[in-house]
Coordinates of C-alpha atoms in Angstrom, one line a residue:
M1328 CA -68.1 -27.4 78.3
S1329 CA -71.3 -26.6 76.4
E1330 CA -71.7 -27.2 72.7
A1331 CA -72.0 -23.4 72.0
R1332 CA -68.8 -22.6 73.9
A1333 CA -66.9 -25.4 72.1
A1334 CA -68.2 -24.1 68.7
T1335 CA -67.2 -20.5 69.5
E1336 CA -63.8 -21.6 70.6
K1337 CA -63.3 -23.5 67.3
L1338 CA -64.5 -20.5 65.3
E1339 CA -62.3 -18.1 67.2
A1340 CA -59.3 -20.3 66.5
E1341 CA -60.1 -20.5 62.8
L1342 CA -60.6 -16.7 62.7
H1343 CA -57.2 -16.2 64.4
G1344 CA -55.6 -18.5 61.8
L1345 CA -57.0 -16.3 59.1
G1346 CA -55.5 -13.2 60.6
V1347 CA -58.5 -11.9 62.5
T1348 CA -56.7 -11.6 65.8
G1349 CA -59.0 -9.1 67.5
A1350 CA -62.0 -11.4 67.8
Y1351 CA -63.1 -12.2 71.3
E1352 CA -65.9 -14.1 73.1
V1353 CA -68.3 -11.6 74.8
G1354 CA -69.2 -13.6 77.9
D1355 CA -72.3 -15.6 77.0
G1356 CA -70.4 -18.6 75.6
A1357 CA -72.1 -18.4 72.3
T1358 CA -71.1 -15.0 70.8
I1359 CA -67.9 -13.7 69.3
S1360 CA -67.3 -10.0 68.5
V1361 CA -65.2 -9.7 65.4
W1362 CA -65.4 -5.9 65.0
I1363 CA -67.8 -3.2 66.2
G1364 CA -71.1 -4.2 64.5
L1365 CA -69.8 -7.6 63.3
V1366 CA -70.7 -10.4 65.7
V1367 CA -71.1 -14.2 65.3
H1368 CA -73.6 -16.2 67.4
Y1369 CA -73.8 -20.0 67.6
R1370 CA -77.3 -21.2 68.1
D1371 CA -79.3 -24.3 67.0
A1372 CA -76.1 -25.9 65.6
F1373 CA -75.6 -23.0 63.1
Y1374 CA -73.3 -20.0 63.0
R1375 CA -75.2 -16.8 62.5
W1376 CA -73.6 -13.4 62.2
Q1377 CA -74.9 -9.9 62.2
E1378 CA -73.2 -6.9 60.6
G1379 CA -74.9 -3.7 61.7
P1380 CA -78.6 -4.2 61.0
V1381 CA -78.2 -7.1 58.6
K1382 CA -78.4 -10.7 59.9
R1383 CA -76.8 -13.6 58.0
R1384 CA -76.5 -17.3 58.5
H1385 CA -73.7 -19.7 57.5
L1386 CA -75.5 -22.7 55.9
G1387 CA -73.0 -25.2 57.4
T1388 CA -72.0 -26.1 60.9
D1389 CA -68.3 -26.1 60.2
P1390 CA -66.3 -23.4 61.9
A1391 CA -63.7 -23.2 59.1
G1392 CA -66.3 -22.3 56.4
C1393 CA -67.9 -19.8 58.6
A1394 CA -64.6 -18.3 59.6
M1395 CA -63.6 -17.8 55.9
R1396 CA -66.8 -16.0 55.1
V1397 CA -66.7 -13.8 58.3
A1398 CA -63.0 -13.0 57.8
R1399 CA -63.6 -12.0 54.2
R1400 CA -66.5 -9.8 55.2
Y1401 CA -64.4 -8.3 58.0
R1402 CA -61.7 -7.3 55.5
E1403 CA -64.3 -5.8 53.1
L1404 CA -65.9 -3.8 55.9
Q1405 CA -62.5 -2.4 57.0
A1406 CA -61.6 -1.5 53.5
D1407 CA -64.9 0.3 52.9
I1408 CA -66.4 1.3 56.3
P1409 CA -70.2 1.3 55.9
L1410 CA -72.4 4.2 56.8
W1411 CA -73.9 2.4 59.8
W1412 CA -70.5 2.0 61.4
D1413 CA -70.1 5.6 62.5
D1414 CA -73.6 5.7 64.1
L1415 CA -73.0 2.4 65.9
A1416 CA -69.5 3.3 67.0
R1417 CA -70.7 6.6 68.4
E1418 CA -73.5 4.9 70.3
L1419 CA -71.2 2.3 71.8
R1420 CA -68.1 4.5 72.4
G1421 CA -69.7 7.9 73.0
A1422 CA -69.4 11.1 71.0
P1423 CA -65.6 11.3 70.8
V1424 CA -65.2 8.3 68.4
Q1425 CA -61.6 7.7 67.3
D1426 CA -60.7 7.1 63.7
Y1427 CA -59.6 3.5 64.5
P1428 CA -62.5 1.0 64.1

């Protein structure tokens, strides 16, 4: 098992423990999709995430710390859906976007 896959599995388990149950690995062994437009990549021993056009980096290498920050941001985004979400969802899902993110 690669370092990236092990790191993403740990992160996914931590996210699940924090109630983010819809997160999934996207197939490259280093990326987890938490929500449309909110993805986490593991690269160079750091967790980095992107929310829409904004890129962020967790300063530690610990999956628990990253999971807490990402889970908090996930809840914030769902409570107040940002403007970029509609455009991204429409692009990914097509014109008939459902209300459910």
